[in-house]
């Protein structure tokens, strides 16, 4: 089975409503020719309803939330539940992004609860992980990634994994302009598949899409996507410009 190719844009805390509508329409118009690539837009929560409507019915286009609550509902002021996200026509949710792990101290237990919430509400999960610069410099990057994957994913039966996508994002490459080389990316993605194979078996490991994220842009995407174990990208900064994002989609 061929793995799904995915290019996802994580807009983070950028754009206002008007800018979001202009950007998504521009991407929609330009990107229709790349039919076999799944295109996922992760705008701020507030714009999910509107953007999901704009993309409704477009083949291989979806919206996703950048986060979801670990709780199903109740007295959690300011939180947004997976059920709410699903109810506005959104299909994906990001879990474990390094900015949430670092700035909001999200623990593995919270990540497990969030994934559970997402899967129970039929949302697909893009689970992010990756080592810090110090860990790479001390040659601990493989060990770190193995731990991040095992500690969270071992809680899920393999039957639930159809709705899981992985995103390797070395923290030193996020928003820094410094990208992993294609060799570094391929080496880690192959290793990720080995770890997944240890948890779920080789068949599942070969079916899961593993995206690369971290300063992926219109210039370097082609080389990165040419790596046999890289199935696409999670794009931050470069997803805020329609032309660049569409060039990335066109890089397979
Ligand atoms: P970047 O962000 O492309 O701006 O490095 C990637 C991400 O945080 O997902």
PDB file of N, CA, C and O in Angstrom, residues 75-149:
ATOM      1  N   UNK A  75     -16.307  22.406  32.888  1.00  0.00           N
ATOM      2  CA  UNK A  75     -15.850  23.699  33.416  1.00  0.00           C
ATOM      3  C   UNK A  75     -14.340  23.862  33.212  1.00  0.00           C
ATOM      4  O   UNK A  75     -13.549  23.698  34.143  1.00  0.00           O
ATOM      5  N   UNK A  76     -13.953  24.125  31.986  1.00  0.00           N
ATOM      6  CA  UNK A  76     -12.541  24.343  31.645  1.00  0.00           C
ATOM      7  C   UNK A  76     -12.457  25.622  30.815  1.00  0.00           C
ATOM      8  O   UNK A  76     -12.297  25.584  29.591  1.00  0.00           O
ATOM      9  N   UNK A  77     -12.608  26.742  31.461  1.00  0.00           N
ATOM     10  CA  UNK A  77     -12.717  28.042  30.794  1.00  0.00           C
ATOM     11  C   UNK A  77     -11.601  28.250  29.770  1.00  0.00           C
ATOM     12  O   UNK A  77     -10.428  28.075  30.094  1.00  0.00           O
ATOM     13  N   UNK A  78     -12.006  28.587  28.576  1.00  0.00           N
ATOM     14  CA  UNK A  78     -11.033  28.907  27.536  1.00  0.00           C
ATOM     15  C   UNK A  78     -10.582  27.707  26.718  1.00  0.00           C
ATOM     16  O   UNK A  78      -9.867  27.874  25.734  1.00  0.00           O
ATOM     17  N   UNK A  79     -10.972  26.500  27.111  1.00  0.00           N
ATOM     18  CA  UNK A  79     -10.525  25.318  26.376  1.00  0.00           C
ATOM     19  C   UNK A  79     -11.458  25.005  25.200  1.00  0.00           C
ATOM     20  O   UNK A  79     -12.612  25.444  25.167  1.00  0.00           O
ATOM     21  N   UNK A  80     -10.962  24.226  24.267  1.00  0.00           N
ATOM     22  CA  UNK A  80     -11.745  23.837  23.092  1.00  0.00           C
ATOM     23  C   UNK A  80     -11.693  22.312  22.969  1.00  0.00           C
ATOM     24  O   UNK A  80     -10.607  21.723  22.941  1.00  0.00           O
ATOM     25  N   UNK A  81     -12.857  21.678  22.937  1.00  0.00           N
ATOM     26  CA  UNK A  81     -12.878  20.211  22.941  1.00  0.00           C
ATOM     27  C   UNK A  81     -12.771  19.629  21.532  1.00  0.00           C
ATOM     28  O   UNK A  81     -13.092  20.290  20.539  1.00  0.00           O
ATOM     29  N   UNK A  82     -12.373  18.376  21.478  1.00  0.00           N
ATOM     30  CA  UNK A  82     -12.270  17.678  20.190  1.00  0.00           C
ATOM     31  C   UNK A  82     -13.645  17.592  19.533  1.00  0.00           C
ATOM     32  O   UNK A  82     -13.769  17.685  18.309  1.00  0.00           O
ATOM     33  N   UNK A  83     -14.680  17.408  20.347  1.00  0.00           N
ATOM     34  CA  UNK A  83     -16.037  17.348  19.802  1.00  0.00           C
ATOM     35  C   UNK A  83     -16.422  18.660  19.107  1.00  0.00           C
ATOM     36  O   UNK A  83     -17.007  18.664  18.020  1.00  0.00           O
ATOM     37  N   UNK A  84     -16.044  19.796  19.724  1.00  0.00           N
ATOM     38  CA  UNK A  84     -16.333  21.099  19.106  1.00  0.00           C
ATOM     39  C   UNK A  84     -15.608  21.217  17.769  1.00  0.00           C
ATOM     40  O   UNK A  84     -16.160  21.692  16.772  1.00  0.00           O
ATOM     41  N   UNK A  85     -14.360  20.785  17.778  1.00  0.00           N
ATOM     42  CA  UNK A  85     -13.532  20.882  16.565  1.00  0.00           C
ATOM     43  C   UNK A  85     -14.160  20.048  15.443  1.00  0.00           C
ATOM     44  O   UNK A  85     -14.324  20.517  14.309  1.00  0.00           O
ATOM     45  N   UNK A  86     -14.544  18.825  15.783  1.00  0.00           N
ATOM     46  CA  UNK A  86     -15.142  17.948  14.764  1.00  0.00           C
ATOM     47  C   UNK A  86     -16.464  18.527  14.267  1.00  0.00           C
ATOM     48  O   UNK A  86     -16.795  18.404  13.079  1.00  0.00           O
ATOM     49  N   UNK A  87     -17.194  19.198  15.158  1.00  0.00           N
ATOM     50  CA  UNK A  87     -18.538  19.666  14.796  1.00  0.00           C
ATOM     51  C   UNK A  87     -18.532  20.817  13.796  1.00  0.00           C
ATOM     52  O   UNK A  87     -19.561  21.133  13.208  1.00  0.00           O
ATOM     53  N   UNK A  88     -17.383  21.459  13.575  1.00  0.00           N
ATOM     54  CA  UNK A  88     -17.359  22.550  12.582  1.00  0.00           C
ATOM     55  C   UNK A  88     -16.767  22.085  11.248  1.00  0.00           C
ATOM     56  O   UNK A  88     -16.425  22.894  10.388  1.00  0.00           O
ATOM     57  N   UNK A  89     -16.621  20.773  11.086  1.00  0.00           N
ATOM     58  CA  UNK A  89     -16.181  20.250   9.795  1.00  0.00           C
ATOM     59  C   UNK A  89     -14.676  20.112   9.663  1.00  0.00           C
ATOM     60  O   UNK A  89     -14.132  20.012   8.563  1.00  0.00           O
ATOM     61  N   UNK A  90     -14.018  20.086  10.794  1.00  0.00           N
ATOM     62  CA  UNK A  90     -12.559  19.987  10.808  1.00  0.00           C
ATOM     63  C   UNK A  90     -12.177  18.516  10.932  1.00  0.00           C
ATOM     64  O   UNK A  90     -12.853  17.748  11.615  1.00  0.00           O
ATOM     65  N   UNK A  91     -11.090  18.095  10.284  1.00  0.00           N
ATOM     66  CA  UNK A  91     -10.769  16.663  10.229  1.00  0.00           C
ATOM     67  C   UNK A  91      -9.526  16.262  11.022  1.00  0.00           C
ATOM     68  O   UNK A  91      -9.325  15.089  11.313  1.00  0.00           O
ATOM     69  N   UNK A  92      -8.667  17.211  11.342  1.00  0.00           N
ATOM     70  CA  UNK A  92      -7.382  16.878  11.964  1.00  0.00           C
ATOM     71  C   UNK A  92      -7.153  17.667  13.246  1.00  0.00           C
ATOM     72  O   UNK A  92      -7.741  18.738  13.445  1.00  0.00           O
ATOM     73  N   UNK A  93      -6.236  17.185  14.066  1.00  0.00           N
ATOM     74  CA  UNK A  93      -5.752  17.980  15.185  1.00  0.00           C
ATOM     75  C   UNK A  93      -4.259  17.701  15.390  1.00  0.00           C
ATOM     76  O   UNK A  93      -3.799  16.574  15.186  1.00  0.00           O
ATOM     77  N   UNK A  94      -3.516  18.756  15.698  1.00  0.00           N
ATOM     78  CA  UNK A  94      -2.075  18.609  16.005  1.00  0.00           C
ATOM     79  C   UNK A  94      -1.940  18.296  17.491  1.00  0.00           C
ATOM     80  O   UNK A  94      -2.550  18.968  18.317  1.00  0.00           O
ATOM     81  N   UNK A  95      -1.110  17.327  17.807  1.00  0.00           N
ATOM     82  CA  UNK A  95      -0.845  17.028  19.218  1.00  0.00           C
ATOM     83  C   UNK A  95       0.669  16.898  19.399  1.00  0.00           C
ATOM     84  O   UNK A  95       1.353  16.281  18.584  1.00  0.00           O
ATOM     85  N   UNK A  96       1.163  17.516  20.458  1.00  0.00           N
ATOM     86  CA  UNK A  96       2.574  17.325  20.808  1.00  0.00           C
ATOM     87  C   UNK A  96       3.537  18.275  20.128  1.00  0.00           C
ATOM     88  O   UNK A  96       4.752  18.040  20.141  1.00  0.00           O
ATOM     89  N   UNK A  97       3.021  19.357  19.532  1.00  0.00           N
ATOM     90  CA  UNK A  97       3.945  20.300  18.908  1.00  0.00           C
ATOM     91  C   UNK A  97       4.934  20.825  19.949  1.00  0.00           C
ATOM     92  O   UNK A  97       4.555  21.051  21.110  1.00  0.00           O
ATOM     93  N   UNK A  98       6.163  21.055  19.549  1.00  0.00           N
ATOM     94  CA  UNK A  98       7.196  21.430  20.534  1.00  0.00           C
ATOM     95  C   UNK A  98       6.864  22.741  21.241  1.00  0.00           C
ATOM     96  O   UNK A  98       7.226  22.933  22.397  1.00  0.00           O
ATOM     97  N   UNK A  99       6.161  23.651  20.539  1.00  0.00           N
ATOM     98  CA  UNK A  99       5.804  24.907  21.210  1.00  0.00           C
ATOM     99  C   UNK A  99       4.813  24.651  22.348  1.00  0.00           C
ATOM    100  O   UNK A  99       4.850  25.327  23.380  1.00  0.00           O
ATOM    101  N   UNK A 100       3.946  23.681  22.178  1.00  0.00           N
ATOM    102  CA  UNK A 100       3.008  23.353  23.259  1.00  0.00           C
ATOM    103  C   UNK A 100       3.727  22.582  24.368  1.00  0.00           C
ATOM    104  O   UNK A 100       3.464  22.783  25.539  1.00  0.00           O
ATOM    105  N   UNK A 101       4.636  21.708  23.972  1.00  0.00           N
ATOM    106  CA  UNK A 101       5.389  20.976  25.004  1.00  0.00           C
ATOM    107  C   UNK A 101       6.218  21.956  25.827  1.00  0.00           C
ATOM    108  O   UNK A 101       6.292  21.857  27.053  1.00  0.00           O
ATOM    109  N   UNK A 102       6.839  22.942  25.155  1.00  0.00           N
ATOM    110  CA  UNK A 102       7.762  23.841  25.848  1.00  0.00           C
ATOM    111  C   UNK A 102       7.035  24.972  26.570  1.00  0.00           C
ATOM    112  O   UNK A 102       7.233  25.164  27.762  1.00  0.00           O
ATOM    113  N   UNK A 103       6.200  25.731  25.850  1.00  0.00           N
ATOM    114  CA  UNK A 103       5.596  26.922  26.460  1.00  0.00           C
ATOM    115  C   UNK A 103       4.409  26.599  27.362  1.00  0.00           C
ATOM    116  O   UNK A 103       4.038  27.390  28.215  1.00  0.00           O
ATOM    117  N   UNK A 104       3.754  25.470  27.120  1.00  0.00           N
ATOM    118  CA  UNK A 104       2.562  25.135  27.906  1.00  0.00           C
ATOM    119  C   UNK A 104       2.764  23.869  28.727  1.00  0.00           C
ATOM    120  O   UNK A 104       1.806  23.309  29.262  1.00  0.00           O
ATOM    121  N   UNK A 105       4.019  23.444  28.784  1.00  0.00           N
ATOM    122  CA  UNK A 105       4.411  22.301  29.631  1.00  0.00           C
ATOM    123  C   UNK A 105       3.537  21.065  29.449  1.00  0.00           C
ATOM    124  O   UNK A 105       3.175  20.406  30.423  1.00  0.00           O
ATOM    125  N   UNK A 106       3.170  20.772  28.234  1.00  0.00           N
ATOM    126  CA  UNK A 106       2.304  19.608  28.040  1.00  0.00           C
ATOM    127  C   UNK A 106       3.085  18.321  28.297  1.00  0.00           C
ATOM    128  O   UNK A 106       4.164  18.105  27.746  1.00  0.00           O
ATOM    129  N   UNK A 107       2.509  17.483  29.132  1.00  0.00           N
ATOM    130  CA  UNK A 107       3.187  16.235  29.523  1.00  0.00           C
ATOM    131  C   UNK A 107       2.723  15.085  28.632  1.00  0.00           C
ATOM    132  O   UNK A 107       1.707  15.200  27.935  1.00  0.00           O
ATOM    133  N   UNK A 108       3.429  13.987  28.698  1.00  0.00           N
ATOM    134  CA  UNK A 108       3.014  12.818  27.920  1.00  0.00           C
ATOM    135  C   UNK A 108       1.601  12.379  28.283  1.00  0.00           C
ATOM    136  O   UNK A 108       0.827  11.993  27.413  1.00  0.00           O
ATOM    137  N   UNK A 109       1.254  12.446  29.577  1.00  0.00           N
ATOM    138  CA  UNK A 109      -0.100  12.036  29.978  1.00  0.00           C
ATOM    139  C   UNK A 109      -1.154  12.925  29.323  1.00  0.00           C
ATOM    140  O   UNK A 109      -2.212  12.447  28.905  1.00  0.00           O
ATOM    141  N   UNK A 110      -0.861  14.216  29.229  1.00  0.00           N
ATOM    142  CA  UNK A 110      -1.812  15.113  28.559  1.00  0.00           C
ATOM    143  C   UNK A 110      -1.893  14.785  27.065  1.00  0.00           C
ATOM    144  O   UNK A 110      -2.975  14.799  26.481  1.00  0.00           O
ATOM    145  N   UNK A 111      -0.740  14.498  26.476  1.00  0.00           N
ATOM    146  CA  UNK A 111      -0.750  14.187  25.039  1.00  0.00           C
ATOM    147  C   UNK A 111      -1.572  12.925  24.775  1.00  0.00           C
ATOM    148  O   UNK A 111      -2.341  12.857  23.812  1.00  0.00           O
ATOM    149  N   UNK A 112      -1.415  11.938  25.644  1.00  0.00           N
ATOM    150  CA  UNK A 112      -2.187  10.690  25.495  1.00  0.00           C
ATOM    151  C   UNK A 112      -3.684  11.004  25.595  1.00  0.00           C
ATOM    152  O   UNK A 112      -4.491  10.537  24.782  1.00  0.00           O
ATOM    153  N   UNK A 113      -4.057  11.837  26.581  1.00  0.00           N
ATOM    154  CA  UNK A 113      -5.477  12.181  26.761  1.00  0.00           C
ATOM    155  C   UNK A 113      -6.011  12.954  25.555  1.00  0.00           C
ATOM    156  O   UNK A 113      -7.143  12.739  25.106  1.00  0.00           O
ATOM    157  N   UNK A 114      -5.195  13.847  25.011  1.00  0.00           N
ATOM    158  CA  UNK A 114      -5.627  14.625  23.838  1.00  0.00           C
ATOM    159  C   UNK A 114      -5.825  13.709  22.620  1.00  0.00           C
ATOM    160  O   UNK A 114      -6.785  13.863  21.859  1.00  0.00           O
ATOM    161  N   UNK A 115      -4.896  12.789  22.439  1.00  0.00           N
ATOM    162  CA  UNK A 115      -5.038  11.861  21.298  1.00  0.00           C
ATOM    163  C   UNK A 115      -6.306  11.030  21.473  1.00  0.00           C
ATOM    164  O   UNK A 115      -7.076  10.822  20.534  1.00  0.00           O
ATOM    165  N   UNK A 116      -6.549  10.582  22.695  1.00  0.00           N
ATOM    166  CA  UNK A 116      -7.775   9.830  22.967  1.00  0.00           C
ATOM    167  C   UNK A 116      -9.017  10.628  22.614  1.00  0.00           C
ATOM    168  O   UNK A 116      -9.931  10.121  21.959  1.00  0.00           O
ATOM    169  N   UNK A 117      -9.043  11.884  23.048  1.00  0.00           N
ATOM    170  CA  UNK A 117     -10.183  12.755  22.746  1.00  0.00           C
ATOM    171  C   UNK A 117     -10.359  12.900  21.237  1.00  0.00           C
ATOM    172  O   UNK A 117     -11.463  12.814  20.708  1.00  0.00           O
ATOM    173  N   UNK A 118      -9.255  13.136  20.560  1.00  0.00           N
ATOM    174  CA  UNK A 118      -9.316  13.334  19.104  1.00  0.00           C
ATOM    175  C   UNK A 118      -9.854  12.074  18.416  1.00  0.00           C
ATOM    176  O   UNK A 118     -10.783  12.150  17.601  1.00  0.00           O
ATOM    177  N   UNK A 119      -9.298  10.919  18.768  1.00  0.00           N
ATOM    178  CA  UNK A 119      -9.708   9.688  18.087  1.00  0.00           C
ATOM    179  C   UNK A 119     -11.170   9.347  18.399  1.00  0.00           C
ATOM    180  O   UNK A 119     -11.910   8.894  17.516  1.00  0.00           O
ATOM    181  N   UNK A 120     -11.592   9.595  19.635  1.00  0.00           N
ATOM    182  CA  UNK A 120     -12.989   9.319  19.994  1.00  0.00           C
ATOM    183  C   UNK A 120     -13.952  10.184  19.186  1.00  0.00           C
ATOM    184  O   UNK A 120     -15.105   9.831  18.995  1.00  0.00           O
ATOM    185  N   UNK A 121     -13.472  11.322  18.744  1.00  0.00           N
ATOM    186  CA  UNK A 121     -14.320  12.230  17.959  1.00  0.00           C
ATOM    187  C   UNK A 121     -14.023  12.153  16.467  1.00  0.00           C
ATOM    188  O   UNK A 121     -14.348  13.059  15.694  1.00  0.00           O
ATOM    189  N   UNK A 122     -13.385  11.046  16.091  1.00  0.00           N
ATOM    190  CA  UNK A 122     -13.088  10.766  14.670  1.00  0.00           C
ATOM    191  C   UNK A 122     -12.230  11.824  14.000  1.00  0.00           C
ATOM    192  O   UNK A 122     -12.371  12.091  12.804  1.00  0.00           O
ATOM    193  N   UNK A 123     -11.356  12.441  14.780  1.00  0.00           N
ATOM    194  CA  UNK A 123     -10.395  13.372  14.186  1.00  0.00           C
ATOM    195  C   UNK A 123      -9.107  12.616  13.916  1.00  0.00           C
ATOM    196  O   UNK A 123      -8.738  11.703  14.668  1.00  0.00           O
ATOM    197  N   UNK A 124      -8.414  12.989  12.859  1.00  0.00           N
ATOM    198  CA  UNK A 124      -7.090  12.430  12.603  1.00  0.00           C
ATOM    199  C   UNK A 124      -6.071  13.230  13.416  1.00  0.00           C
ATOM    200  O   UNK A 124      -6.223  14.442  13.565  1.00  0.00           O
ATOM    201  N   UNK A 125      -5.063  12.545  13.889  1.00  0.00           N
ATOM    202  CA  UNK A 125      -4.068  13.198  14.738  1.00  0.00           C
ATOM    203  C   UNK A 125      -2.745  13.315  13.986  1.00  0.00           C
ATOM    204  O   UNK A 125      -2.282  12.347  13.385  1.00  0.00           O
ATOM    205  N   UNK A 126      -2.154  14.507  14.011  1.00  0.00           N
ATOM    206  CA  UNK A 126      -0.757  14.640  13.584  1.00  0.00           C
ATOM    207  C   UNK A 126       0.059  14.771  14.864  1.00  0.00           C
ATOM    208  O   UNK A 126      -0.021  15.791  15.556  1.00  0.00           O
ATOM    209  N   UNK A 127       0.781  13.720  15.189  1.00  0.00           N
ATOM    210  CA  UNK A 127       1.532  13.684  16.439  1.00  0.00           C
ATOM    211  C   UNK A 127       2.980  14.135  16.183  1.00  0.00           C
ATOM    212  O   UNK A 127       3.711  13.525  15.406  1.00  0.00           O
ATOM    213  N   UNK A 128       3.374  15.236  16.839  1.00  0.00           N
ATOM    214  CA  UNK A 128       4.697  15.840  16.607  1.00  0.00           C
ATOM    215  C   UNK A 128       5.683  15.434  17.703  1.00  0.00           C
ATOM    216  O   UNK A 128       5.308  15.300  18.875  1.00  0.00           O
ATOM    217  N   UNK A 129       6.912  15.290  17.312  1.00  0.00           N
ATOM    218  CA  UNK A 129       7.978  14.926  18.251  1.00  0.00           C
ATOM    219  C   UNK A 129       9.295  15.349  17.608  1.00  0.00           C
ATOM    220  O   UNK A 129       9.343  15.649  16.419  1.00  0.00           O
ATOM    221  N   UNK A 130      10.357  15.375  18.399  1.00  0.00           N
ATOM    222  CA  UNK A 130      11.669  15.745  17.842  1.00  0.00           C
ATOM    223  C   UNK A 130      12.590  16.202  18.956  1.00  0.00           C
ATOM    224  O   UNK A 130      12.136  16.633  20.016  1.00  0.00           O
ATOM    225  N   UNK A 131      13.878  16.108  18.688  1.00  0.00           N
ATOM    226  CA  UNK A 131      14.871  16.389  19.733  1.00  0.00           C
ATOM    227  C   UNK A 131      15.259  17.871  19.780  1.00  0.00           C
ATOM    228  O   UNK A 131      15.134  18.595  18.794  1.00  0.00           O
ATOM    229  N   UNK A 132      15.736  18.300  20.934  1.00  0.00           N
ATOM    230  CA  UNK A 132      16.303  19.644  21.110  1.00  0.00           C
ATOM    231  C   UNK A 132      17.731  19.648  20.554  1.00  0.00           C
ATOM    232  O   UNK A 132      18.349  18.589  20.391  1.00  0.00           O
ATOM    233  N   UNK A 133      18.257  20.859  20.370  1.00  0.00           N
ATOM    234  CA  UNK A 133      19.622  20.983  19.845  1.00  0.00           C
ATOM    235  C   UNK A 133      20.647  20.284  20.757  1.00  0.00           C
ATOM    236  O   UNK A 133      21.530  19.556  20.288  1.00  0.00           O
ATOM    237  N   UNK A 134      20.488  20.492  22.060  1.00  0.00           N
ATOM    238  CA  UNK A 134      21.460  19.896  22.999  1.00  0.00           C
ATOM    239  C   UNK A 134      21.454  18.373  22.891  1.00  0.00           C
ATOM    240  O   UNK A 134      22.508  17.727  22.993  1.00  0.00           O
ATOM    241  N   UNK A 135      20.278  17.815  22.664  1.00  0.00           N
ATOM    242  CA  UNK A 135      20.188  16.348  22.544  1.00  0.00           C
ATOM    243  C   UNK A 135      20.878  15.860  21.281  1.00  0.00           C
ATOM    244  O   UNK A 135      21.581  14.847  21.289  1.00  0.00           O
ATOM    245  N   UNK A 136      20.737  16.615  20.199  1.00  0.00           N
ATOM    246  CA  UNK A 136      21.429  16.208  18.975  1.00  0.00           C
ATOM    247  C   UNK A 136      22.937  16.344  19.154  1.00  0.00           C
ATOM    248  O   UNK A 136      23.688  15.451  18.767  1.00  0.00           O
ATOM    249  N   UNK A 137      23.347  17.438  19.776  1.00  0.00           N
ATOM    250  CA  UNK A 137      24.793  17.646  19.953  1.00  0.00           C
ATOM    251  C   UNK A 137      25.402  16.567  20.838  1.00  0.00           C
ATOM    252  O   UNK A 137      26.576  16.228  20.684  1.00  0.00           O
ATOM    253  N   UNK A 138      24.618  16.047  21.762  1.00  0.00           N
ATOM    254  CA  UNK A 138      25.146  14.983  22.634  1.00  0.00           C
ATOM    255  C   UNK A 138      24.853  13.595  22.062  1.00  0.00           C
ATOM    256  O   UNK A 138      24.960  12.597  22.770  1.00  0.00           O
ATOM    257  N   UNK A 139      24.416  13.587  20.811  1.00  0.00           N
ATOM    258  CA  UNK A 139      24.133  12.318  20.143  1.00  0.00           C
ATOM    259  C   UNK A 139      23.016  11.519  20.828  1.00  0.00           C
ATOM    260  O   UNK A 139      23.032  10.284  20.832  1.00  0.00           O
ATOM    261  N   UNK A 140      22.068  12.243  21.402  1.00  0.00           N
ATOM    262  CA  UNK A 140      20.960  11.578  22.098  1.00  0.00           C
ATOM    263  C   UNK A 140      19.664  11.651  21.278  1.00  0.00           C
ATOM    264  O   UNK A 140      18.592  11.331  21.782  1.00  0.00           O
ATOM    265  N   UNK A 141      19.779  12.102  20.024  1.00  0.00           N
ATOM    266  CA  UNK A 141      18.540  12.343  19.265  1.00  0.00           C
ATOM    267  C   UNK A 141      17.728  11.076  18.996  1.00  0.00           C
ATOM    268  O   UNK A 141      16.512  11.103  19.066  1.00  0.00           O
ATOM    269  N   UNK A 142      18.395   9.974  18.741  1.00  0.00           N
ATOM    270  CA  UNK A 142      17.617   8.745  18.481  1.00  0.00           C
ATOM    271  C   UNK A 142      16.904   8.283  19.750  1.00  0.00           C
ATOM    272  O   UNK A 142      15.728   7.933  19.730  1.00  0.00           O
ATOM    273  N   UNK A 143      17.651   8.298  20.839  1.00  0.00           N
ATOM    274  CA  UNK A 143      17.083   7.867  22.131  1.00  0.00           C
ATOM    275  C   UNK A 143      15.889   8.745  22.522  1.00  0.00           C
ATOM    276  O   UNK A 143      14.849   8.262  22.969  1.00  0.00           O
ATOM    277  N   UNK A 144      16.044  10.069  22.318  1.00  0.00           N
ATOM    278  CA  UNK A 144      14.971  11.009  22.666  1.00  0.00           C
ATOM    279  C   UNK A 144      13.703  10.711  21.871  1.00  0.00           C
ATOM    280  O   UNK A 144      12.601  10.625  22.416  1.00  0.00           O
ATOM    281  N   UNK A 145      13.882  10.550  20.580  1.00  0.00           N
ATOM    282  CA  UNK A 145      12.730  10.316  19.700  1.00  0.00           C
ATOM    283  C   UNK A 145      12.067   8.972  20.040  1.00  0.00           C
ATOM    284  O   UNK A 145      10.836   8.859  20.098  1.00  0.00           O
ATOM    285  N   UNK A 146      12.872   7.983  20.299  1.00  0.00           N
ATOM    286  CA  UNK A 146      12.327   6.656  20.654  1.00  0.00           C
ATOM    287  C   UNK A 146      11.435   6.771  21.900  1.00  0.00           C
ATOM    288  O   UNK A 146      10.310   6.266  21.926  1.00  0.00           O
ATOM    289  N   UNK A 147      11.959   7.490  22.879  1.00  0.00           N
ATOM    290  CA  UNK A 147      11.210   7.662  24.128  1.00  0.00           C
ATOM    291  C   UNK A 147       9.905   8.434  23.897  1.00  0.00           C
ATOM    292  O   UNK A 147       8.854   8.059  24.398  1.00  0.00           O
ATOM    293  N   UNK A 148      10.007   9.517  23.116  1.00  0.00           N
ATOM    294  CA  UNK A 148       8.803  10.324  22.843  1.00  0.00           C
ATOM    295  C   UNK A 148       7.725   9.478  22.161  1.00  0.00           C
ATOM    296  O   UNK A 148       6.539   9.605  22.462  1.00  0.00           O
ATOM    297  N   UNK A 149       8.146   8.633  21.235  1.00  0.00           N
ATOM    298  CA  UNK A 149       7.181   7.805  20.506  1.00  0.00           C
ATOM    299  C   UNK A 149       6.620   6.707  21.397  1.00  0.00           C
ATOM    300  O   UNK A 149       5.406   6.526  21.506  1.00  0.00           O
TER     301      UNK A 149
END
